[in-house]
Coordinates of C-alpha atoms in Angstrom, one line a residue:
M1 CA 110.3 -51.8 153.1
S2 CA 111.8 -53.6 149.9
N3 CA 115.3 -53.2 149.0
R4 CA 114.7 -54.1 145.4
R5 CA 115.4 -51.4 143.0
S6 CA 112.1 -50.0 141.1
A7 CA 112.6 -50.1 137.3
S8 CA 109.9 -47.5 136.8
F9 CA 111.3 -45.0 139.6
D10 CA 110.4 -41.4 138.6
P11 CA 112.7 -38.9 140.8
K12 CA 110.5 -35.9 140.2
S13 CA 107.1 -38.3 141.3
F14 CA 109.0 -39.1 144.3
L15 CA 109.8 -35.5 145.0
A16 CA 106.3 -34.8 144.7
K17 CA 104.7 -36.9 147.5
V18 CA 105.3 -37.0 151.2
G19 CA 106.6 -40.8 152.3
E20 CA 109.0 -42.5 154.4
G21 CA 112.1 -40.2 155.3
R22 CA 110.6 -37.3 153.2
S23 CA 108.4 -34.5 154.1
I24 CA 107.1 -31.3 152.1
G25 CA 107.2 -27.7 153.6
S26 CA 105.7 -24.7 152.6
Y27 CA 107.5 -21.3 153.3
D28 CA 106.5 -17.9 153.3
E29 CA 108.9 -15.1 152.1
D30 CA 111.7 -14.4 154.6
Q31 CA 111.1 -17.8 156.2
I32 CA 113.9 -19.6 157.4
V33 CA 114.3 -23.3 156.0
F34 CA 117.4 -24.0 158.4
S35 CA 119.9 -21.8 160.1
Q36 CA 123.5 -21.6 160.2
G37 CA 124.8 -23.7 163.2
D38 CA 121.7 -26.0 163.2
L39 CA 122.1 -29.8 163.0
A40 CA 122.9 -31.2 159.4
D41 CA 120.8 -34.2 159.1
A42 CA 118.6 -33.7 155.6
V43 CA 119.1 -32.5 152.2
Y44 CA 116.5 -30.2 150.8
Y45 CA 114.9 -30.1 147.4
L46 CA 113.4 -26.8 146.1
R47 CA 110.0 -27.7 144.0
Q48 CA 108.9 -24.2 143.7
G49 CA 109.9 -20.5 144.5
R50 CA 113.4 -19.1 145.5
V51 CA 115.7 -19.6 148.4
K52 CA 119.0 -17.4 149.3
V53 CA 121.8 -18.9 151.2
T54 CA 123.6 -16.5 153.5
V55 CA 126.7 -16.9 155.9
V56 CA 127.5 -14.9 158.8
S57 CA 131.0 -14.2 159.9
E58 CA 132.4 -14.3 163.5
Q59 CA 132.1 -10.3 163.5
G60 CA 128.2 -10.4 162.5
K61 CA 128.8 -9.5 158.8
E62 CA 126.3 -11.4 156.6
A63 CA 126.9 -12.3 152.8
V64 CA 124.7 -13.6 150.1
I65 CA 126.7 -16.7 148.8
G66 CA 123.9 -18.1 146.7
I67 CA 120.0 -18.0 145.2
L68 CA 118.5 -21.1 144.4
G69 CA 115.6 -21.9 141.9
A70 CA 112.8 -24.4 141.5
G71 CA 114.6 -27.9 140.6
E72 CA 117.8 -27.5 142.9
F73 CA 119.2 -29.5 145.8
F74 CA 120.7 -27.7 148.8
G75 CA 121.9 -28.7 152.3
E76 CA 124.0 -32.0 150.6
G77 CA 126.8 -31.1 152.8
C78 CA 125.4 -33.4 155.4
L79 CA 126.2 -36.1 153.2
A80 CA 129.8 -35.3 153.3
R81 CA 130.1 -35.5 157.1
Q82 CA 129.3 -32.1 157.9
A83 CA 127.6 -32.0 161.3
L84 CA 126.2 -28.7 161.7
R85 CA 124.8 -26.2 159.1
T86 CA 127.5 -23.7 157.6
A87 CA 124.9 -21.2 156.3
T88 CA 121.3 -20.4 156.6
A89 CA 118.7 -20.8 153.7
T90 CA 115.8 -18.4 153.6
A91 CA 112.7 -18.5 151.5
M92 CA 113.0 -15.2 149.3
T93 CA 109.3 -15.9 147.8
A94 CA 106.5 -18.5 148.6
S95 CA 108.2 -21.7 148.4
V96 CA 107.6 -25.3 148.4
V97 CA 110.4 -27.4 149.7
V98 CA 111.1 -31.1 150.1
R99 CA 113.1 -32.6 153.2
L100 CA 114.9 -36.0 152.6
E101 CA 116.3 -37.4 155.5
K102 CA 120.3 -38.1 155.3
A103 CA 119.5 -41.9 155.3
T104 CA 116.7 -42.0 152.6
V105 CA 119.1 -40.0 150.1
M106 CA 121.9 -42.2 151.0
R107 CA 119.7 -45.4 150.0
L108 CA 118.4 -43.6 147.0
I109 CA 121.9 -43.1 145.5
R110 CA 122.7 -46.6 146.1
R111 CA 119.6 -48.3 144.7
E112 CA 117.7 -45.8 142.4
P113 CA 119.9 -45.1 139.4
A114 CA 117.5 -42.6 138.2
F115 CA 117.6 -40.5 141.4
C116 CA 121.4 -41.1 141.2
E117 CA 122.0 -39.5 137.8
M118 CA 119.6 -36.6 138.8
F119 CA 121.6 -36.0 141.9
I120 CA 125.1 -36.2 140.5
A121 CA 123.9 -33.8 137.7
H122 CA 123.1 -31.4 140.2
L123 CA 126.6 -31.9 142.0
L124 CA 128.4 -31.5 138.5
D125 CA 126.3 -28.3 137.9
R126 CA 127.1 -26.8 141.4
T127 CA 130.6 -27.8 140.9
T128 CA 130.9 -26.1 137.3
R129 CA 129.2 -23.0 138.8
L130 CA 131.5 -22.6 141.6
E131 CA 134.5 -22.8 139.4
A132 CA 133.1 -20.3 137.1
D133 CA 132.4 -17.8 140.0
L134 CA 136.1 -18.3 141.1
V135 CA 137.2 -17.4 137.6
D136 CA 134.8 -14.4 137.4
Q137 CA 136.3 -13.2 140.7
L138 CA 140.0 -13.8 139.7
F139 CA 139.9 -12.4 136.3
N140 CA 136.6 -10.7 135.1
S141 CA 135.4 -7.1 136.0
S142 CA 132.6 -6.4 138.1
E143 CA 130.2 -5.7 135.0
K144 CA 131.0 -9.0 133.7
R145 CA 130.4 -10.5 137.0
L146 CA 126.9 -8.9 137.2
A147 CA 126.0 -9.7 133.5
R148 CA 126.7 -13.6 134.2
L149 CA 124.8 -13.4 137.5
L150 CA 121.6 -11.7 136.0
L151 CA 121.7 -14.5 133.2
R152 CA 121.9 -17.1 135.6
L153 CA 119.3 -15.6 137.8
A154 CA 117.1 -15.7 134.5
H155 CA 117.7 -19.2 134.0
F156 CA 119.7 -18.6 130.6
D157 CA 122.2 -21.3 132.0
K158 CA 119.1 -24.0 132.2
E159 CA 117.1 -25.8 129.6
G160 CA 113.8 -24.2 128.9
K161 CA 112.6 -20.7 128.4
P162 CA 114.3 -18.0 130.4
E163 CA 112.2 -16.1 132.9
P164 CA 111.9 -12.5 134.5
I165 CA 113.6 -12.3 137.8
A166 CA 110.6 -11.4 139.7
T167 CA 112.2 -12.2 143.2
K168 CA 112.9 -8.8 145.0
I169 CA 116.8 -9.0 144.6
S170 CA 118.2 -5.6 145.9
Q171 CA 121.3 -3.9 144.1
E172 CA 123.1 -4.8 147.8
M173 CA 122.5 -8.2 147.5
L174 CA 123.7 -8.3 144.0
A175 CA 126.6 -6.2 145.1
E176 CA 127.5 -8.8 147.8
M177 CA 127.2 -11.5 145.1
I178 CA 129.7 -10.5 142.7
G179 CA 132.1 -8.7 145.4
T180 CA 131.7 -5.0 144.7
T181 CA 129.6 -1.9 145.8
R182 CA 126.1 -1.0 145.4
S183 CA 127.1 2.1 143.5
R184 CA 128.8 0.0 140.9
V185 CA 125.5 -2.3 140.3
S186 CA 123.5 0.6 140.1
F187 CA 125.6 2.0 137.6
F188 CA 126.1 -1.1 135.5
M189 CA 122.3 -1.9 136.0
N190 CA 121.5 1.6 134.3
K191 CA 124.2 1.0 131.7
F192 CA 122.6 -2.5 130.8
R193 CA 118.9 -1.0 130.7
K194 CA 120.1 2.0 128.4
Q195 CA 121.8 -0.5 125.8
G196 CA 118.6 -2.8 125.9
F197 CA 120.1 -5.4 127.6
I198 CA 117.6 -5.7 130.4
D199 CA 114.1 -3.9 131.5
Y200 CA 114.4 -3.1 135.0
N201 CA 111.0 -1.8 136.7
G202 CA 110.2 -3.5 139.9
T203 CA 111.4 -7.0 138.3
I204 CA 114.3 -7.7 136.1
K205 CA 113.7 -8.9 132.5
V206 CA 116.9 -10.2 131.0
H207 CA 117.3 -10.4 127.4
G208 CA 119.8 -12.8 125.7
S209 CA 121.6 -10.1 124.3
L210 CA 123.2 -9.3 127.6
A211 CA 125.7 -12.4 127.0
S212 CA 127.3 -10.0 124.8
V213 CA 128.9 -8.3 127.5
I214 CA 130.7 -11.8 128.8
L215 CA 131.1 -13.6 125.3
P216 CA 134.7 -11.7 124.9
D217 CA 135.8 -13.7 128.0
Q218 CA 135.0 -17.3 126.6
P219 CA 138.2 -19.4 125.7
R220 CA 138.6 -19.7 121.9
P221 CA 140.0 -23.1 120.4
K222 CA 143.4 -23.3 119.3
T223 CA 144.2 -23.3 115.5

């Protein structure tokens, strides 16, 4: 294989095709992509669908730590010398996932600026999100944490048109993700619906007005 950099390299086209060091798999709802404790030897890219990331404690308690949408990488811990998977990734809907061998990702980062830029943007977005989640847990009420999570799941934090949350996301799962009880989630979901912030009937349709719940928490510039 040539080591020379491709001037016309397109990451999206590259991730849409099977080739050396990469494969594409289709996963049904509830099918596992990888399990906690598996060998960490590849990075994954979600082309279509939704994937949830869960961890299980030594006591057997499972917790949802993330829900991923199309266009996101996951499993990148292998690049940081993570020998075994620390979480389980499971398809929530019919999903299409690209598997990139670790060596392939390392080569692309070194030789293809377009891919490197795309991957770094993903890492920065993930870091920013984790910091926001930490601030949420430390300082914000469960109502504001739920509002922020719903806005994120509806893609209000991404470019493009927001979309309904069609995936079956239970109130128990939402409660796990924001660190509260199912009864509190139920209370706030009904409250948001009565206020016209969401439509909740099988799928969850989030309206931009829900952002008003969290706007008072945004830092204000000094004058």
